Amino acid sequence: MGEQDPGGGKKTAKVTKKAAVKKAPAVVKQAAEKKVPVKRTVARKGPAEDAEADAVKPVAKDADAVKPAAKTAAVKPVKAAKAVKPAKAEKPAKAGKAVQPRTSEKPAKAESPTALVRRARRINRELAEVYPYAHPELDFDNPFQLVVATVLSAQTTDLRVNQTTPQLFAKYPTPEDLAAANPEEVEEILRPTGFFRAKTKSVIGLSKALVEEFGGEVPGRLEDLVKLPGVGRKTAFVVLGNAFGRPGITVDTHFQRLVRRWRWTAETDPDKIEAAIGALFPKSDWTDLSHHVIWHGRRICHARKPACGACPIAPLCPAYGEGETDPEKAAKLLKYEKGGFPGQRLNPPQAYLDAGGKPAPPLGAV
């Protein structure tokens, strides 16, 4: 049991506290004498903490080492991205462009003017071999009959005109006769050709003009022919080329259709078509060229269903395939002598008959 101080408190506790305080400086003093640095003792805080401190240092070094690793990792994706660019193994897209010949097969843009001329002239040569007997398919004995027959051929077939004109010319053989004719009687004769009233007015009018301005003779110049009622450039060139031997291009519906199919021109106006085609051929070829093209249009290269499978110039035609390509089916589409049928003239040239052509039947024949 400890002593109690007069105040009734525990004296021993106070003394112990003071004694501990007095001993503290002594411990520090003793530590100083032993030259043990207090800082080192505080810094080290024991072996366990030293180990932790040492363990942290390599981590710090590793952290520094991680930094460059992070940099390289950041760079590598960039390099990898660059490496992907060349791969663009989407260069298959460019391979797709190489298939463009299909679109470039679209005509004439890829064909030079020289190549077009060569192809056009070759087509004409081939057609000349197929139709060596090509001729105007209107019956006529003189320029007057040809100009009248050509005017009547508008909006109808040459065959229908050829079946009608024998009666007309039998009754009105000269321009003077037709100029003085009774319009109603002429209309009755021309009724089978269609638009007979307008055609009657034209043939009587041009007959009067021939009598009054040209002495009853058909002029042999383009500028004079186109002044006649019902006579345009097409009719004028038919007359000049076939009655006077002067070259001309006849741009009828068949001619227009075929030259566009063959991509000789994209023009639609007859005068512009005439100029464009005239530039592809020498003038001396114009009349026969017209016959070849028109004959081919009537016999094989039809408007609605061309007989492509029976066409002799199919390899040269950019429009091949628009019609029937099966040879047997195409052969059934052929017309006139190519299909074994009569032609359009009642009195065709001997060369046509010698080639196996058959004359057309007269009007009213069964």
mmCIF file of C-alpha atoms in Angstrom:
data_model
loop_
_atom_site.group_PDB
_atom_site.id
_atom_site.type_symbol
_atom_site.label_atom_id
_atom_site.label_comp_id
_atom_site.label_asym_id
_atom_site.label_seq_id
_atom_site.Cartn_x
_atom_site.Cartn_y
_atom_site.Cartn_z
ATOM 1 C CA MET A 1 0.000 0.000 0.000
ATOM 2 C CA GLY A 2 1.447 3.494 -0.842
ATOM 3 C CA GLU A 3 1.656 6.558 1.272
ATOM 4 C CA GLN A 4 -1.092 9.056 1.175
ATOM 5 C CA ASP A 5 -0.360 12.755 1.177
ATOM 6 C CA PRO A 6 -1.957 15.109 3.627
ATOM 7 C CA GLY A 7 -4.521 16.153 1.126
ATOM 8 C CA GLY A 8 -5.871 12.709 0.999
ATOM 9 C CA GLY A 9 -4.555 12.025 -2.595
ATOM 10 C CA LYS A 10 -2.246 9.302 -3.681
ATOM 11 C CA LYS A 11 1.285 10.636 -3.263
ATOM 12 C CA THR A 12 2.837 7.649 -4.918
ATOM 13 C CA ALA A 13 1.178 8.370 -8.293
ATOM 14 C CA LYS A 14 2.476 11.957 -8.387
ATOM 15 C CA VAL A 15 5.965 10.920 -7.472
ATOM 16 C CA THR A 16 6.017 8.292 -10.165
ATOM 17 C CA LYS A 17 4.916 10.792 -12.771
ATOM 18 C CA LYS A 18 7.603 13.276 -11.759
ATOM 19 C CA ALA A 19 10.202 10.556 -11.631
ATOM 20 C CA ALA A 20 9.316 9.521 -15.217
ATOM 21 C CA VAL A 21 9.740 13.085 -16.327
ATOM 22 C CA LYS A 22 13.099 13.367 -14.637
ATOM 23 C CA LYS A 23 14.283 10.130 -16.161
ATOM 24 C CA ALA A 24 13.362 11.228 -19.721
ATOM 25 C CA PRO A 25 16.096 13.790 -20.075
ATOM 26 C CA ALA A 26 18.478 11.225 -18.749
ATOM 27 C CA VAL A 27 17.502 8.784 -21.474
ATOM 28 C CA VAL A 28 17.960 11.442 -24.126
ATOM 29 C CA LYS A 29 21.266 12.366 -22.604
ATOM 30 C CA GLN A 30 22.315 8.758 -22.577
ATOM 31 C CA ALA A 31 21.289 8.402 -26.201
ATOM 32 C CA ALA A 32 23.324 11.432 -27.080
ATOM 33 C CA GLU A 33 26.359 10.009 -25.378
ATOM 34 C CA LYS A 34 26.002 6.817 -27.334
ATOM 35 C CA LYS A 35 25.855 8.997 -30.451
ATOM 36 C CA VAL A 36 22.748 7.347 -31.680
ATOM 37 C CA PRO A 37 21.143 9.906 -34.033
ATOM 38 C CA VAL A 38 17.626 10.476 -33.091
ATOM 39 C CA LYS A 39 16.710 11.330 -36.663
ATOM 40 C CA ARG A 40 17.932 7.979 -37.931
ATOM 41 C CA THR A 41 15.943 6.209 -35.281
ATOM 42 C CA VAL A 42 12.870 8.211 -36.166
ATOM 43 C CA ALA A 43 13.475 7.808 -39.927
ATOM 44 C CA ARG A 44 13.996 4.087 -39.836
ATOM 45 C CA LYS A 45 11.165 3.388 -37.384
ATOM 46 C CA GLY A 46 12.143 -0.185 -37.259
ATOM 47 C CA PRO A 47 13.124 -2.944 -39.680
ATOM 48 C CA ALA A 48 9.621 -3.621 -40.843
ATOM 49 C CA GLU A 49 9.191 -0.062 -42.048
ATOM 50 C CA ASP A 50 12.617 -0.123 -43.708
ATOM 51 C CA ALA A 51 11.541 -3.106 -45.681
ATOM 52 C CA GLU A 52 8.402 -1.295 -46.791
ATOM 53 C CA ALA A 53 10.417 1.757 -47.812
ATOM 54 C CA ASP A 54 12.819 -0.385 -49.747
ATOM 55 C CA ALA A 55 9.938 -2.145 -51.399
ATOM 56 C CA VAL A 56 8.412 1.125 -52.467
ATOM 57 C CA LYS A 57 11.546 2.307 -54.263
ATOM 58 C CA PRO A 58 11.521 -0.398 -56.917
ATOM 59 C CA VAL A 59 7.830 0.290 -57.419
ATOM 60 C CA ALA A 60 8.706 3.882 -58.098
ATOM 61 C CA LYS A 61 11.322 2.719 -60.605
ATOM 62 C CA ASP A 62 8.775 0.405 -62.133
ATOM 63 C CA ALA A 63 6.366 3.288 -62.343
ATOM 64 C CA ASP A 64 9.009 5.233 -64.224
ATOM 65 C CA ALA A 65 9.542 2.234 -66.427
ATOM 66 C CA VAL A 66 5.836 2.070 -67.051
ATOM 67 C CA LYS A 67 5.823 5.591 -68.380
ATOM 68 C CA PRO A 68 7.882 4.796 -71.482
ATOM 69 C CA ALA A 69 5.890 1.618 -71.857
ATOM 70 C CA ALA A 70 2.757 3.718 -71.905
ATOM 71 C CA LYS A 71 4.343 5.985 -74.485
ATOM 72 C CA THR A 72 5.295 3.120 -76.737
ATOM 73 C CA ALA A 73 1.883 1.592 -76.273
ATOM 74 C CA ALA A 74 0.354 4.869 -77.374
ATOM 75 C CA VAL A 75 2.664 5.048 -80.368
ATOM 76 C CA LYS A 76 2.111 1.482 -81.454
ATOM 77 C CA PRO A 77 -1.603 1.951 -82.089
ATOM 78 C CA VAL A 78 -0.707 4.859 -84.343
ATOM 79 C CA LYS A 79 1.797 2.781 -86.227
ATOM 80 C CA ALA A 80 -0.702 -0.023 -86.405
ATOM 81 C CA ALA A 81 -3.245 2.383 -87.859
ATOM 82 C CA LYS A 82 -0.718 3.466 -90.461
ATOM 83 C CA ALA A 83 -0.031 -0.121 -91.260
ATOM 84 C CA VAL A 84 -3.745 -0.635 -91.846
ATOM 85 C CA LYS A 85 -3.898 2.164 -94.393
ATOM 86 C CA PRO A 86 -1.744 0.437 -96.970
ATOM 87 C CA ALA A 87 -3.695 -2.697 -96.314
ATOM 88 C CA LYS A 88 -6.758 -0.732 -97.352
ATOM 89 C CA ALA A 89 -7.574 -4.147 -98.450
ATOM 90 C CA GLU A 90 -10.452 -2.173 -99.605
ATOM 91 C CA LYS A 91 -8.449 -1.750 -102.695
ATOM 92 C CA PRO A 92 -10.953 -4.312 -103.912
ATOM 93 C CA ALA A 93 -12.940 -1.169 -104.474
ATOM 94 C CA LYS A 94 -10.430 -0.283 -107.164
ATOM 95 C CA ALA A 95 -10.745 -3.762 -108.502
ATOM 96 C CA GLY A 96 -14.425 -3.012 -108.866
ATOM 97 C CA LYS A 97 -13.575 -0.043 -111.034
ATOM 98 C CA ALA A 98 -11.741 -2.347 -113.370
ATOM 99 C CA VAL A 99 -15.075 -3.946 -114.207
ATOM 100 C CA GLN A 100 -16.206 -0.653 -115.700
ATOM 101 C CA PRO A 101 -15.809 -1.843 -119.293
ATOM 102 C CA ARG A 102 -19.487 -2.722 -119.001
ATOM 103 C CA THR A 103 -20.387 0.914 -118.654
ATOM 104 C CA SER A 104 -17.748 1.966 -121.180
ATOM 105 C CA GLU A 105 -19.410 -0.330 -123.697
ATOM 106 C CA LYS A 106 -21.863 2.495 -124.138
ATOM 107 C CA PRO A 107 -21.314 3.532 -127.665
ATOM 108 C CA ALA A 108 -19.746 6.200 -129.565
ATOM 109 C CA LYS A 109 -17.929 8.007 -126.771
ATOM 110 C CA ALA A 110 -15.210 5.339 -126.973
ATOM 111 C CA GLU A 111 -15.279 5.319 -130.803
ATOM 112 C CA SER A 112 -13.043 7.802 -132.567
ATOM 113 C CA PRO A 113 -14.313 9.671 -135.652
ATOM 114 C CA THR A 114 -11.951 7.623 -137.819
ATOM 115 C CA ALA A 115 -13.199 4.338 -136.365
ATOM 116 C CA LEU A 116 -16.795 5.459 -136.916
ATOM 117 C CA VAL A 117 -16.133 6.218 -140.583
ATOM 118 C CA ARG A 118 -14.486 2.840 -141.078
ATOM 119 C CA ARG A 119 -17.308 0.950 -139.383
ATOM 120 C CA ALA A 120 -20.008 2.863 -141.277
ATOM 121 C CA ARG A 121 -18.376 2.233 -144.642
ATOM 122 C CA ARG A 122 -17.855 -1.425 -143.852
ATOM 123 C CA ILE A 123 -21.555 -1.779 -143.032
ATOM 124 C CA ASN A 124 -22.431 -0.205 -146.378
ATOM 125 C CA ARG A 125 -20.090 -2.600 -148.215
ATOM 126 C CA GLU A 126 -21.633 -5.595 -146.458
ATOM 127 C CA LEU A 127 -25.155 -4.420 -147.293
ATOM 128 C CA ALA A 128 -24.129 -3.921 -150.923
ATOM 129 C CA GLU A 129 -23.290 -7.636 -151.059
ATOM 130 C CA VAL A 130 -26.595 -8.582 -149.429
ATOM 131 C CA TYR A 131 -28.672 -6.282 -151.681
ATOM 132 C CA PRO A 132 -26.746 -5.975 -154.959
ATOM 133 C CA TYR A 133 -30.043 -5.283 -156.768
ATOM 134 C CA ALA A 134 -31.216 -2.531 -154.368
ATOM 135 C CA HIS A 135 -33.286 0.086 -156.184
ATOM 136 C CA PRO A 136 -36.054 2.609 -155.485
ATOM 137 C CA GLU A 137 -39.168 0.598 -154.689
ATOM 138 C CA LEU A 138 -41.540 2.898 -156.533
ATOM 139 C CA ASP A 139 -42.608 2.093 -160.093
ATOM 140 C CA PHE A 140 -41.855 4.912 -162.545
ATOM 141 C CA ASP A 141 -40.959 5.444 -166.167
ATOM 142 C CA ASN A 142 -39.878 9.099 -166.054
ATOM 143 C CA PRO A 143 -39.049 11.928 -163.593
ATOM 144 C CA PHE A 144 -42.672 13.149 -163.524
ATOM 145 C CA GLN A 145 -44.021 9.760 -162.472
ATOM 146 C CA LEU A 146 -41.284 9.418 -159.828
ATOM 147 C CA VAL A 147 -41.929 12.807 -158.219
ATOM 148 C CA VAL A 148 -45.696 12.155 -158.069
ATOM 149 C CA ALA A 149 -45.223 8.619 -156.705
ATOM 150 C CA THR A 150 -42.793 9.876 -154.038
ATOM 151 C CA VAL A 151 -45.259 12.516 -152.849
ATOM 152 C CA LEU A 152 -47.974 9.850 -152.643
ATOM 153 C CA SER A 153 -45.731 7.499 -150.604
ATOM 154 C CA ALA A 154 -46.029 9.657 -147.482
ATOM 155 C CA GLN A 155 -47.773 7.807 -144.626
ATOM 156 C CA THR A 156 -48.226 4.631 -146.687
ATOM 157 C CA THR A 157 -46.224 1.810 -148.268
ATOM 158 C CA ASP A 158 -44.497 1.881 -151.634
ATOM 159 C CA LEU A 159 -46.494 -1.216 -152.509
ATOM 160 C CA ARG A 160 -49.793 0.637 -152.010
ATOM 161 C CA VAL A 161 -48.549 3.507 -154.170
ATOM 162 C CA ASN A 162 -47.396 1.114 -156.898
ATOM 163 C CA GLN A 163 -50.829 -0.464 -156.925
ATOM 164 C CA THR A 164 -52.485 2.967 -157.283
ATOM 165 C CA THR A 165 -50.355 4.930 -159.754
ATOM 166 C CA PRO A 166 -51.016 2.746 -162.861
ATOM 167 C CA GLN A 167 -54.602 4.007 -162.960
ATOM 168 C CA LEU A 168 -53.553 7.585 -162.201
ATOM 169 C CA PHE A 169 -50.901 7.773 -164.932
ATOM 170 C CA ALA A 170 -53.102 5.974 -167.421
ATOM 171 C CA LYS A 171 -55.647 8.788 -167.066
ATOM 172 C CA TYR A 172 -53.182 11.695 -166.508
ATOM 173 C CA PRO A 173 -49.871 10.823 -168.221
ATOM 174 C CA THR A 174 -48.355 14.345 -168.277
ATOM 175 C CA PRO A 175 -48.067 17.352 -165.930
ATOM 176 C CA GLU A 176 -50.458 19.254 -168.189
ATOM 177 C CA ASP A 177 -53.095 16.518 -167.879
ATOM 178 C CA LEU A 178 -52.882 16.295 -164.120
ATOM 179 C CA ALA A 179 -52.817 20.087 -163.719
ATOM 180 C CA ALA A 180 -56.198 20.300 -165.479
ATOM 181 C CA ALA A 181 -57.736 17.292 -163.708
ATOM 182 C CA ASN A 182 -60.967 17.340 -161.687
ATOM 183 C CA PRO A 183 -59.861 17.097 -158.010
ATOM 184 C CA GLU A 184 -62.775 14.825 -157.097
ATOM 185 C CA GLU A 185 -61.817 12.304 -159.737
ATOM 186 C CA VAL A 186 -58.183 12.341 -158.594
ATOM 187 C CA GLU A 187 -59.273 11.915 -154.987
ATOM 188 C CA GLU A 188 -61.216 8.811 -155.871
ATOM 189 C CA ILE A 189 -58.165 7.259 -157.527
ATOM 190 C CA LEU A 190 -55.859 8.169 -154.626
ATOM 191 C CA ARG A 191 -58.207 7.073 -151.858
ATOM 192 C CA PRO A 192 -56.315 3.761 -151.178
ATOM 193 C CA THR A 193 -53.122 5.683 -150.307
ATOM 194 C CA GLY A 194 -54.668 7.520 -147.340
ATOM 195 C CA PHE A 195 -54.806 11.299 -146.782
ATOM 196 C CA PHE A 196 -56.115 11.360 -150.354
ATOM 197 C CA ARG A 197 -57.512 14.930 -150.237
ATOM 198 C CA ALA A 198 -54.209 16.470 -149.161
ATOM 199 C CA LYS A 199 -52.303 14.312 -151.647
ATOM 200 C CA THR A 200 -54.674 15.289 -154.453
ATOM 201 C CA LYS A 201 -54.042 18.947 -153.693
ATOM 202 C CA SER A 202 -50.266 18.382 -153.734
ATOM 203 C CA VAL A 203 -50.009 16.425 -157.016
ATOM 204 C CA ILE A 204 -52.319 18.813 -158.877
ATOM 205 C CA GLY A 205 -50.449 21.783 -157.393
ATOM 206 C CA LEU A 206 -46.994 20.502 -158.327
ATOM 207 C CA SER A 207 -48.248 19.669 -161.846
ATOM 208 C CA LYS A 208 -49.437 23.254 -162.269
ATOM 209 C CA ALA A 209 -46.086 24.565 -160.989
ATOM 210 C CA LEU A 210 -44.204 22.352 -163.461
ATOM 211 C CA VAL A 211 -46.323 23.668 -166.322
ATOM 212 C CA GLU A 212 -46.184 27.327 -165.278
ATOM 213 C CA GLU A 213 -42.606 27.607 -164.028
ATOM 214 C CA PHE A 214 -40.613 24.835 -165.716
ATOM 215 C CA GLY A 215 -42.305 24.281 -169.051
ATOM 216 C CA GLY A 216 -43.886 20.987 -167.999
ATOM 217 C CA GLU A 217 -40.483 19.452 -167.183
ATOM 218 C CA VAL A 218 -39.233 18.265 -163.810
ATOM 219 C CA PRO A 219 -36.184 20.384 -162.842
ATOM 220 C CA GLY A 220 -32.927 18.637 -162.030
ATOM 221 C CA ARG A 221 -31.821 20.979 -159.245
ATOM 222 C CA LEU A 222 -32.492 20.671 -155.539
ATOM 223 C CA GLU A 223 -33.350 24.349 -155.065
ATOM 224 C CA ASP A 224 -35.996 24.143 -157.820
ATOM 225 C CA LEU A 225 -37.528 20.839 -156.726
ATOM 226 C CA VAL A 226 -38.154 21.949 -153.136
ATOM 227 C CA LYS A 227 -40.281 24.840 -154.448
ATOM 228 C CA LEU A 228 -42.880 22.403 -155.757
ATOM 229 C CA PRO A 229 -45.977 21.780 -153.553
ATOM 230 C CA GLY A 230 -45.532 18.666 -151.402
ATOM 231 C CA VAL A 231 -41.838 18.278 -152.297
ATOM 232 C CA GLY A 232 -39.239 18.392 -149.510
ATOM 233 C CA ARG A 233 -35.582 17.464 -149.413
ATOM 234 C CA LYS A 234 -36.304 13.747 -149.047
ATOM 235 C CA THR A 235 -38.507 13.666 -152.155
ATOM 236 C CA ALA A 236 -36.084 15.898 -154.026
ATOM 237 C CA PHE A 237 -33.139 13.562 -153.357
ATOM 238 C CA VAL A 238 -35.173 10.516 -154.432
ATOM 239 C CA VAL A 239 -35.846 12.249 -157.753
ATOM 240 C CA LEU A 240 -32.322 13.598 -158.203
ATOM 241 C CA GLY A 241 -30.613 10.311 -157.344
ATOM 242 C CA ASN A 242 -32.901 7.949 -159.276
ATOM 243 C CA ALA A 243 -34.175 10.023 -162.213
ATOM 244 C CA PHE A 244 -31.156 12.272 -162.842
ATOM 245 C CA GLY A 245 -28.259 10.247 -161.433
ATOM 246 C CA ARG A 246 -27.275 13.039 -159.026
ATOM 247 C CA PRO A 247 -26.186 11.821 -155.569
ATOM 248 C CA GLY A 248 -28.484 12.422 -152.641
ATOM 249 C CA ILE A 249 -29.320 10.903 -149.250
ATOM 250 C CA THR A 250 -32.931 9.885 -148.715
ATOM 251 C CA VAL A 251 -33.723 10.283 -145.018
ATOM 252 C CA ASP A 252 -37.000 8.396 -144.606
ATOM 253 C CA THR A 253 -38.259 6.703 -141.427
ATOM 254 C CA HIS A 254 -36.243 3.520 -142.056
ATOM 255 C CA PHE A 255 -33.059 5.462 -142.698
ATOM 256 C CA GLN A 256 -33.491 7.538 -139.538
ATOM 257 C CA ARG A 257 -34.101 4.465 -137.381
ATOM 258 C CA LEU A 258 -31.129 2.464 -138.617
ATOM 259 C CA VAL A 259 -28.453 5.163 -138.565
ATOM 260 C CA ARG A 260 -29.333 5.842 -134.923
ATOM 261 C CA ARG A 261 -29.283 2.131 -134.064
ATOM 262 C CA TRP A 262 -25.883 1.853 -135.670
ATOM 263 C CA ARG A 263 -24.808 5.002 -133.799
ATOM 264 C CA TRP A 264 -23.717 6.799 -136.900
ATOM 265 C CA THR A 265 -25.437 9.832 -135.428
ATOM 266 C CA ALA A 266 -27.645 10.813 -132.499
ATOM 267 C CA GLU A 267 -29.465 13.528 -134.461
ATOM 268 C CA THR A 268 -33.235 13.345 -134.878
ATOM 269 C CA ASP A 269 -33.830 16.179 -137.326
ATOM 270 C CA PRO A 270 -33.820 14.839 -140.941
ATOM 271 C CA ASP A 271 -31.687 17.696 -142.267
ATOM 272 C CA LYS A 272 -29.094 17.215 -139.512
ATOM 273 C CA ILE A 273 -29.101 13.450 -140.076
ATOM 274 C CA GLU A 274 -28.495 14.032 -143.764
ATOM 275 C CA ALA A 275 -25.522 16.294 -143.009
ATOM 276 C CA ALA A 276 -24.038 13.910 -140.413
ATOM 277 C CA ILE A 277 -24.266 10.830 -142.641
ATOM 278 C CA GLY A 278 -23.090 12.730 -145.698
ATOM 279 C CA ALA A 279 -19.872 13.480 -143.812
ATOM 280 C CA LEU A 280 -19.163 9.756 -143.334
ATOM 281 C CA PHE A 281 -19.347 8.749 -147.008
ATOM 282 C CA PRO A 282 -18.095 10.046 -150.335
ATOM 283 C CA LYS A 283 -20.804 11.810 -152.309
ATOM 284 C CA SER A 284 -20.755 9.113 -154.988
ATOM 285 C CA ASP A 285 -22.051 6.576 -152.428
ATOM 286 C CA TRP A 286 -25.040 8.584 -151.205
ATOM 287 C CA THR A 287 -27.780 7.250 -153.489
ATOM 288 C CA ASP A 288 -26.872 3.562 -153.222
ATOM 289 C CA LEU A 289 -26.264 3.963 -149.490
ATOM 290 C CA SER A 290 -29.845 5.186 -149.147
ATOM 291 C CA HIS A 291 -31.152 2.115 -150.981
ATOM 292 C CA HIS A 292 -29.060 -0.298 -148.891
ATOM 293 C CA VAL A 293 -30.150 1.195 -145.567
ATOM 294 C CA ILE A 294 -33.837 1.453 -146.513
ATOM 295 C CA TRP A 295 -33.938 -2.068 -147.906
ATOM 296 C CA HIS A 296 -32.318 -3.453 -144.766
ATOM 297 C CA GLY A 297 -34.803 -1.569 -142.598
ATOM 298 C CA ARG A 298 -37.753 -2.998 -144.501
ATOM 299 C CA ARG A 299 -36.543 -6.576 -144.707
ATOM 300 C CA ILE A 300 -34.531 -7.335 -141.565
ATOM 301 C CA CYS A 301 -33.988 -4.429 -139.152
ATOM 302 C CA HIS A 302 -37.662 -3.719 -138.448
ATOM 303 C CA ALA A 303 -38.919 -0.985 -136.174
ATOM 304 C CA ARG A 304 -40.690 -3.132 -133.562
ATOM 305 C CA LYS A 305 -38.867 -6.442 -133.701
ATOM 306 C CA PRO A 306 -35.544 -6.537 -135.560
ATOM 307 C CA ALA A 307 -34.467 -9.956 -136.826
ATOM 308 C CA CYS A 308 -31.055 -9.753 -135.114
ATOM 309 C CA GLY A 309 -30.450 -13.497 -135.419
ATOM 310 C CA ALA A 310 -30.713 -13.277 -139.219
ATOM 311 C CA CYS A 311 -28.800 -10.010 -139.652
ATOM 312 C CA PRO A 312 -25.679 -10.159 -141.870
ATOM 313 C CA ILE A 313 -24.082 -7.168 -140.133
ATOM 314 C CA ALA A 314 -24.775 -8.248 -136.537
ATOM 315 C CA PRO A 315 -21.048 -8.191 -135.553
ATOM 316 C CA LEU A 316 -20.886 -4.530 -136.556
ATOM 317 C CA CYS A 317 -24.127 -3.461 -134.887
ATOM 318 C CA PRO A 318 -23.988 -1.881 -131.406
ATOM 319 C CA ALA A 319 -27.752 -2.456 -131.042
ATOM 320 C CA TYR A 320 -27.537 -6.231 -131.546
ATOM 321 C CA GLY A 321 -29.916 -7.945 -129.144
ATOM 322 C CA GLU A 322 -32.732 -5.414 -129.321
ATOM 323 C CA GLY A 323 -34.630 -7.911 -131.435
ATOM 324 C CA GLU A 324 -34.921 -11.688 -131.815
ATOM 325 C CA THR A 325 -31.466 -13.311 -131.655
ATOM 326 C CA ASP A 326 -32.482 -16.938 -132.170
ATOM 327 C CA PRO A 327 -31.665 -17.694 -135.846
ATOM 328 C CA GLU A 328 -34.738 -19.848 -136.470
ATOM 329 C CA LYS A 329 -37.149 -17.408 -134.858
ATOM 330 C CA ALA A 330 -35.448 -14.448 -136.542
ATOM 331 C CA ALA A 331 -35.777 -16.091 -139.970
ATOM 332 C CA LYS A 332 -39.540 -16.074 -139.535
ATOM 333 C CA LEU A 333 -39.488 -12.289 -139.188
ATOM 334 C CA LEU A 334 -37.894 -11.639 -142.597
ATOM 335 C CA LYS A 335 -39.989 -9.756 -145.135
ATOM 336 C CA TYR A 336 -40.226 -9.446 -148.909
ATOM 337 C CA GLU A 337 -37.805 -11.487 -150.963
ATOM 338 C CA LYS A 338 -35.657 -12.298 -147.889
ATOM 339 C CA GLY A 339 -38.653 -14.048 -146.405
ATOM 340 C CA GLY A 340 -39.721 -15.569 -149.705
ATOM 341 C CA PHE A 341 -42.502 -13.008 -150.245
ATOM 342 C CA PRO A 342 -43.168 -10.699 -153.221
ATOM 343 C CA GLY A 343 -41.472 -7.317 -153.307
ATOM 344 C CA GLN A 344 -43.144 -3.913 -153.484
ATOM 345 C CA ARG A 345 -42.814 -3.159 -157.197
ATOM 346 C CA LEU A 346 -45.227 -4.403 -159.842
ATOM 347 C CA ASN A 347 -42.565 -3.818 -162.491
ATOM 348 C CA PRO A 348 -39.184 -4.279 -160.764
ATOM 349 C CA PRO A 349 -35.806 -4.040 -162.535
ATOM 350 C CA GLN A 350 -34.579 -7.152 -164.287
ATOM 351 C CA ALA A 351 -31.656 -7.465 -161.866
ATOM 352 C CA TYR A 352 -34.125 -7.902 -159.024
ATOM 353 C CA LEU A 353 -35.979 -10.639 -160.881
ATOM 354 C CA ASP A 354 -32.711 -12.348 -161.798
ATOM 355 C CA ALA A 355 -31.778 -12.414 -158.107
ATOM 356 C CA GLY A 356 -34.954 -14.317 -157.269
ATOM 357 C CA GLY A 357 -37.209 -11.391 -156.394
ATOM 358 C CA LYS A 358 -40.919 -11.619 -157.111
ATOM 359 C CA PRO A 359 -43.040 -8.743 -158.429
ATOM 360 C CA ALA A 360 -45.876 -7.465 -156.218
ATOM 361 C CA PRO A 361 -49.480 -8.246 -157.148
ATOM 362 C CA PRO A 362 -51.614 -5.455 -158.662
ATOM 363 C CA LEU A 363 -54.303 -3.721 -156.653
ATOM 364 C CA GLY A 364 -57.311 -5.966 -156.097
ATOM 365 C CA ALA A 365 -55.455 -9.188 -156.892
ATOM 366 C CA VAL A 366 -56.130 -12.129 -154.565
#
